[in-house]
Amino acid sequence: MTDATRLRLDVSYDGREFSGWAVQPSRRTVAGVLVEALERLVGADHDLGLTVAGRTDAGVHATGQVCHIDLPTAMWESLSDSLVRRLAGLMPPDARVRAVTPVPSTFDARFSATFRRYEYRVADTVFGPEPLRRYDTIGWMRPLDLGRLQEAAAGLVGLHDFAAFCKRKEHATTVRAITRLEWRREPDGVAVATVQADAFCQAMVRSLVGAMLSVGDGRRDPGWPAKLLTLRERSSEVTVAPAHGLTLIAVGYPDETEYADRADATRRLRDAP
């Protein structure tokens, strides 16, 4: 697109009634409602080039999703003071664009990202999740030992092949670098896992959580999840945790002078066999 301005969009959504991020025929998706709202403002004849930091699965939430689009500069200038407000009036209440920021054309929401950070919430109280949090917190009927959860998490940090925890895609690598994986107790007693990595493959976070929960409730040894890293295929022993406990809370980016270099490096890594 000539004479275009690239825009970063910070997006939040309640994933319960979405079939994930990506546009799918006859299904309600986050990208679908976002594109529909944008096209009502700018017309359907513009190639928005919508690109997201990470495609979340059906039922997964986000408070820190990031995507980018390209708009003709004249159109952006006419909308810059009102775009967030206008999108709020056009989008459904379970999806919001919280901020729109012009960025250099070298910015790529997906490939320029340095990390994605998720949180997973688990209530192991006998009564289950608090009613107001039941849509972003799963109930776990067995008591969880935080020490065992932490021990299991420690064995998964670092650069590994996470094939045992991923739905493999042809010609795509399952090697990822987890830089942060830890559990904490909130004041209300809910156990929360924070998982941060350069990127994630499909179902990876929920599979990691599922494996760690079987350690936390005493059914597995704390070293068991790390032992699965020797596998080169998805493990049938790993239970994928429910989608609604997972929220994408942040995506990190380098200084704007490094957007292009980071994107090039990420593309080379993702194209590796």
Tab-separated table of C-alpha atoms in Angstrom:
chain	number	residue	atom	x	y	z
A	1	MET	CA	0.000	0.000	0.000
A	2	THR	CA	1.499	3.341	-1.063
A	3	ASP	CA	1.435	6.293	1.338
A	4	ALA	CA	0.206	4.121	4.175
A	5	THR	CA	0.553	4.345	7.940
A	6	ARG	CA	1.086	1.226	9.985
A	7	LEU	CA	-0.981	1.103	13.168
A	8	ARG	CA	-0.505	-1.006	16.285
A	9	LEU	CA	-3.779	-2.083	17.879
A	10	ASP	CA	-3.912	-3.240	21.511
A	11	VAL	CA	-6.862	-5.599	21.865
A	12	SER	CA	-8.723	-7.301	24.725
A	13	TYR	CA	-11.432	-9.938	24.482
A	14	ASP	CA	-13.484	-12.465	26.404
A	15	GLY	CA	-12.871	-15.639	24.432
A	16	ARG	CA	-15.927	-17.596	25.571
A	17	GLU	CA	-18.044	-17.011	22.479
A	18	PHE	CA	-15.242	-16.791	19.921
A	19	SER	CA	-13.892	-19.656	17.819
A	20	GLY	CA	-10.390	-18.289	18.352
A	21	TRP	CA	-8.654	-15.348	16.722
A	22	ALA	CA	-8.351	-16.257	13.044
A	23	VAL	CA	-11.144	-15.594	10.551
A	24	GLN	CA	-13.099	-18.787	9.791
A	25	PRO	CA	-16.079	-19.206	7.465
A	26	SER	CA	-19.402	-19.318	9.331
A	27	ARG	CA	-17.691	-18.934	12.717
A	28	ARG	CA	-17.504	-15.973	15.075
A	29	THR	CA	-13.876	-15.009	15.620
A	30	VAL	CA	-12.052	-12.036	17.116
A	31	ALA	CA	-10.375	-11.108	13.828
A	32	GLY	CA	-13.730	-11.448	12.108
A	33	VAL	CA	-15.530	-8.911	14.305
A	34	LEU	CA	-12.517	-6.583	14.239
A	35	VAL	CA	-12.271	-6.610	10.438
A	36	GLU	CA	-16.023	-6.123	10.142
A	37	ALA	CA	-15.863	-3.039	12.366
A	38	LEU	CA	-12.851	-1.608	10.534
A	39	GLU	CA	-14.421	-2.152	7.126
A	40	ARG	CA	-17.537	-0.280	8.233
A	41	LEU	CA	-15.282	2.680	8.965
A	42	VAL	CA	-12.811	2.595	6.080
A	43	GLY	CA	-14.574	0.473	3.453
A	44	ALA	CA	-13.981	-3.060	2.274
A	45	ASP	CA	-11.782	-2.101	-0.677
A	46	HIS	CA	-8.668	-1.549	1.472
A	47	ASP	CA	-6.206	-4.360	2.190
A	48	LEU	CA	-5.774	-3.879	5.929
A	49	GLY	CA	-3.005	-6.485	6.185
A	50	LEU	CA	-4.251	-7.494	9.640
A	51	THR	CA	-1.445	-9.344	11.430
A	52	VAL	CA	-1.648	-10.603	15.015
A	53	ALA	CA	1.056	-11.339	17.569
A	54	GLY	CA	-0.364	-14.774	18.340
A	55	ARG	CA	-3.490	-16.628	17.263
A	56	THR	CA	-5.341	-17.670	20.396
A	57	ASP	CA	-7.483	-20.818	20.388
A	58	ALA	CA	-11.239	-20.999	20.839
A	59	GLY	CA	-12.232	-19.965	24.350
A	60	VAL	CA	-8.906	-18.315	25.264
A	61	HIS	CA	-9.032	-14.726	26.523
A	62	ALA	CA	-6.718	-11.741	26.057
A	63	THR	CA	-6.006	-8.526	27.923
A	64	GLY	CA	-2.762	-7.812	26.052
A	65	GLN	CA	-3.185	-8.978	22.461
A	66	VAL	CA	-1.418	-6.928	19.766
A	67	CYS	CA	-2.037	-6.720	16.034
A	68	HIS	CA	-1.229	-4.308	13.229
A	69	ILE	CA	-2.992	-2.924	10.177
A	70	ASP	CA	-2.073	-0.531	7.359
A	71	LEU	CA	-4.306	2.422	6.498
A	72	PRO	CA	-3.901	5.122	3.856
A	73	THR	CA	-2.214	7.990	5.656
A	74	ALA	CA	-4.940	10.503	4.773
A	75	MET	CA	-7.569	8.163	6.179
A	76	TRP	CA	-5.594	7.647	9.403
A	77	GLU	CA	-5.199	11.388	9.828
A	78	SER	CA	-8.955	11.844	9.551
A	79	LEU	CA	-9.654	9.082	12.080
A	80	SER	CA	-6.749	9.416	14.513
A	81	ASP	CA	-8.669	11.324	17.185
A	82	SER	CA	-11.748	9.104	17.104
A	83	LEU	CA	-10.796	5.604	15.916
A	84	VAL	CA	-10.791	3.931	19.343
A	85	ARG	CA	-14.134	5.499	20.259
A	86	ARG	CA	-15.705	4.605	16.908
A	87	LEU	CA	-14.523	1.013	17.129
A	88	ALA	CA	-16.024	0.766	20.615
A	89	GLY	CA	-19.375	1.702	19.114
A	90	LEU	CA	-19.105	-0.862	16.325
A	91	MET	CA	-17.594	-3.874	18.085
A	92	PRO	CA	-19.453	-6.268	20.411
A	93	PRO	CA	-18.991	-5.888	24.185
A	94	ASP	CA	-16.752	-8.970	24.440
A	95	ALA	CA	-14.004	-7.457	22.245
A	96	ARG	CA	-12.329	-4.051	22.586
A	97	VAL	CA	-9.559	-2.130	20.859
A	98	ARG	CA	-8.001	-0.283	23.792
A	99	ALA	CA	-5.392	1.739	21.916
A	100	VAL	CA	-4.290	2.565	18.368
A	101	THR	CA	-0.720	3.797	17.881
A	102	PRO	CA	1.159	4.696	14.664
A	103	VAL	CA	4.382	2.681	14.381
A	104	PRO	CA	7.225	2.404	11.846
A	105	SER	CA	6.519	0.269	8.784
A	106	THR	CA	9.185	-2.161	10.060
A	107	PHE	CA	6.929	-3.117	12.977
A	108	ASP	CA	5.417	-6.580	12.614
A	109	ALA	CA	3.021	-7.602	15.381
A	110	ARG	CA	3.930	-11.259	14.913
A	111	PHE	CA	7.568	-11.428	13.897
A	112	SER	CA	8.907	-8.378	15.775
A	113	ALA	CA	7.666	-9.729	19.113
A	114	THR	CA	10.294	-10.803	21.634
A	115	PHE	CA	7.916	-12.614	23.997
A	116	ARG	CA	4.315	-13.602	24.687
A	117	ARG	CA	3.129	-13.879	28.297
A	118	TYR	CA	0.116	-15.877	29.426
A	119	GLU	CA	-1.560	-16.514	32.763
A	120	TYR	CA	-3.594	-19.566	33.708
A	121	ARG	CA	-5.946	-19.460	36.724
A	122	VAL	CA	-6.914	-22.504	38.777
A	123	ALA	CA	-9.220	-22.585	41.824
A	124	ASP	CA	-8.618	-25.716	43.902
A	125	THR	CA	-11.041	-24.713	46.661
A	126	VAL	CA	-13.759	-27.229	47.491
A	127	PHE	CA	-16.444	-24.816	46.217
A	128	GLY	CA	-14.680	-24.040	42.919
A	129	PRO	CA	-14.092	-20.629	41.295
A	130	GLU	CA	-15.749	-17.493	42.615
A	131	PRO	CA	-18.895	-16.895	40.528
A	132	LEU	CA	-17.607	-13.611	39.078
A	133	ARG	CA	-14.382	-15.333	37.924
A	134	ARG	CA	-15.872	-18.570	36.634
A	135	TYR	CA	-15.251	-17.603	33.014
A	136	ASP	CA	-11.483	-17.092	33.344
A	137	THR	CA	-10.717	-19.588	36.131
A	138	ILE	CA	-11.054	-23.358	36.085
A	139	GLY	CA	-12.071	-25.439	39.077
A	140	TRP	CA	-9.762	-28.245	40.231
A	141	MET	CA	-11.226	-30.742	42.659
A	142	ARG	CA	-7.899	-31.970	44.044
A	143	PRO	CA	-5.777	-29.758	46.349
A	144	LEU	CA	-2.673	-28.381	44.624
A	145	ASP	CA	0.753	-28.203	46.269
A	146	LEU	CA	2.450	-24.978	45.142
A	147	GLY	CA	5.916	-26.356	45.875
A	148	ARG	CA	5.357	-29.326	43.576
A	149	LEU	CA	4.003	-27.042	40.864
A	150	GLN	CA	7.077	-24.825	41.121
A	151	GLU	CA	9.400	-27.810	40.968
A	152	ALA	CA	7.697	-29.123	37.838
A	153	ALA	CA	7.803	-25.662	36.251
A	154	ALA	CA	11.532	-25.236	36.874
A	155	GLY	CA	12.346	-28.257	34.730
A	156	LEU	CA	10.597	-26.750	31.721
A	157	VAL	CA	12.360	-23.375	31.614
A	158	GLY	CA	14.879	-22.826	28.831
A	159	LEU	CA	15.322	-23.663	25.160
A	160	HIS	CA	13.790	-27.062	24.407
A	161	ASP	CA	11.907	-29.012	21.792
A	162	PHE	CA	8.348	-28.988	23.135
A	163	ALA	CA	7.009	-31.508	20.618
A	164	ALA	CA	5.405	-33.539	23.433
A	165	PHE	CA	3.268	-30.516	24.356
A	166	CYS	CA	2.368	-29.220	20.876
A	167	LYS	CA	0.068	-29.939	17.999
A	168	ARG	CA	2.703	-30.275	15.307
A	169	LYS	CA	2.355	-28.440	12.008
A	170	GLU	CA	4.150	-29.689	8.914
A	171	HIS	CA	7.509	-27.985	8.272
A	172	ALA	CA	7.218	-25.986	11.527
A	173	THR	CA	9.604	-26.172	14.445
A	174	THR	CA	8.460	-27.040	17.969
A	175	VAL	CA	11.626	-25.598	19.523
A	176	ARG	CA	10.768	-22.745	21.867
A	177	ALA	CA	12.548	-20.762	24.598
A	178	ILE	CA	10.577	-20.458	27.847
A	179	THR	CA	12.034	-17.578	29.829
A	180	ARG	CA	9.552	-17.562	32.700
A	181	LEU	CA	7.367	-20.275	34.181
A	182	GLU	CA	6.180	-19.918	37.747
A	183	TRP	CA	3.176	-20.375	40.018
A	184	ARG	CA	1.781	-18.101	42.705
A	185	ARG	CA	-1.211	-17.937	45.036
A	186	GLU	CA	-3.455	-14.908	44.741
A	187	PRO	CA	-4.937	-13.430	47.956
A	188	ASP	CA	-8.178	-15.283	47.191
A	189	GLY	CA	-6.297	-18.592	47.085
A	190	VAL	CA	-6.403	-19.077	43.306
A	191	ALA	CA	-3.261	-20.677	41.861
A	192	VAL	CA	-1.952	-18.719	38.878
A	193	ALA	CA	0.684	-19.900	36.409
A	194	THR	CA	2.664	-17.284	34.472
A	195	VAL	CA	4.196	-18.616	31.255
A	196	GLN	CA	6.449	-16.494	29.053
A	197	ALA	CA	8.319	-17.550	25.915
A	198	ASP	CA	9.563	-16.185	22.626
A	199	ALA	CA	6.540	-17.886	21.035
A	200	PHE	CA	4.238	-20.846	21.541
A	201	CYS	CA	2.992	-23.589	19.265
A	202	GLN	CA	-0.664	-24.637	19.229
A	203	ALA	CA	-2.025	-25.879	22.580
A	204	MET	CA	1.440	-25.643	24.168
A	205	VAL	CA	0.562	-23.513	27.202
A	206	ARG	CA	-2.548	-25.518	28.061
A	207	SER	CA	-0.602	-28.770	27.658
A	208	LEU	CA	2.166	-27.522	29.958
A	209	VAL	CA	-0.420	-26.496	32.546
A	210	GLY	CA	-2.214	-29.829	32.257
A	211	ALA	CA	1.034	-31.702	32.873
A	212	MET	CA	1.966	-29.534	35.850
A	213	LEU	CA	-1.472	-29.870	37.440
A	214	SER	CA	-1.063	-33.649	37.506
A	215	VAL	CA	2.132	-33.019	39.493
A	216	GLY	CA	0.564	-30.435	41.784
A	217	ASP	CA	-2.211	-32.757	42.861
A	218	GLY	CA	0.211	-35.636	43.526
A	219	ARG	CA	-0.569	-37.954	40.614
A	220	ARG	CA	2.805	-37.472	38.907
A	221	ASP	CA	6.409	-37.010	39.998
A	222	PRO	CA	7.712	-33.402	39.795
A	223	GLY	CA	10.325	-34.457	37.243
A	224	TRP	CA	7.808	-36.059	34.890
A	225	PRO	CA	6.976	-33.024	32.678
A	226	ALA	CA	10.670	-32.368	31.983
A	227	LYS	CA	11.212	-36.013	31.015
A	228	LEU	CA	8.681	-35.568	28.215
A	229	LEU	CA	11.052	-33.094	26.542
A	230	THR	CA	12.980	-36.080	25.157
A	231	LEU	CA	9.976	-37.024	22.984
A	232	ARG	CA	9.672	-35.866	19.386
A	233	GLU	CA	5.946	-36.433	19.068
A	234	ARG	CA	2.962	-35.213	21.059
A	235	SER	CA	2.497	-37.234	24.239
A	236	SER	CA	-0.868	-38.946	24.712
A	237	GLU	CA	-0.241	-38.839	28.469
A	238	VAL	CA	-0.562	-35.054	28.600
A	239	THR	CA	-4.053	-33.688	29.250
A	240	VAL	CA	-4.743	-30.302	27.683
A	241	ALA	CA	-6.154	-27.919	30.320
A	242	PRO	CA	-9.475	-26.196	29.513
A	243	ALA	CA	-9.268	-23.108	27.311
A	244	HIS	CA	-11.192	-20.678	29.513
A	245	GLY	CA	-8.525	-20.608	32.251
A	246	LEU	CA	-5.975	-19.081	29.855
A	247	THR	CA	-5.416	-15.372	29.144
A	248	LEU	CA	-2.816	-13.685	26.930
A	249	ILE	CA	-1.718	-10.760	29.100
A	250	ALA	CA	1.273	-9.215	27.303
A	251	VAL	CA	3.360	-9.187	24.135
A	252	GLY	CA	6.855	-7.677	24.271
A	253	TYR	CA	8.738	-5.802	21.547
A	254	PRO	CA	12.254	-4.382	21.220
A	255	ASP	CA	13.157	-0.761	20.638
A	256	GLU	CA	11.683	0.471	17.349
A	257	THR	CA	15.141	0.600	15.776
A	258	GLU	CA	15.284	-3.193	16.149
A	259	TYR	CA	11.868	-4.116	14.716
A	260	ALA	CA	13.183	-5.221	11.324
A	261	ASP	CA	16.158	-7.196	12.662
A	262	ARG	CA	13.967	-8.988	15.162
A	263	ALA	CA	11.418	-9.847	12.457
A	264	ASP	CA	14.128	-11.234	10.159
A	265	ALA	CA	15.597	-13.363	12.947
A	266	THR	CA	12.179	-14.720	13.928
A	267	ARG	CA	11.297	-15.643	10.354
A	268	ARG	CA	14.535	-17.599	10.000
A	269	LEU	CA	13.833	-19.451	13.243
A	270	ARG	CA	10.215	-20.248	12.361
A	271	ASP	CA	11.236	-21.542	8.918
A	272	ALA	CA	13.732	-23.971	10.427
A	273	PRO	CA	12.833	-27.648	9.877
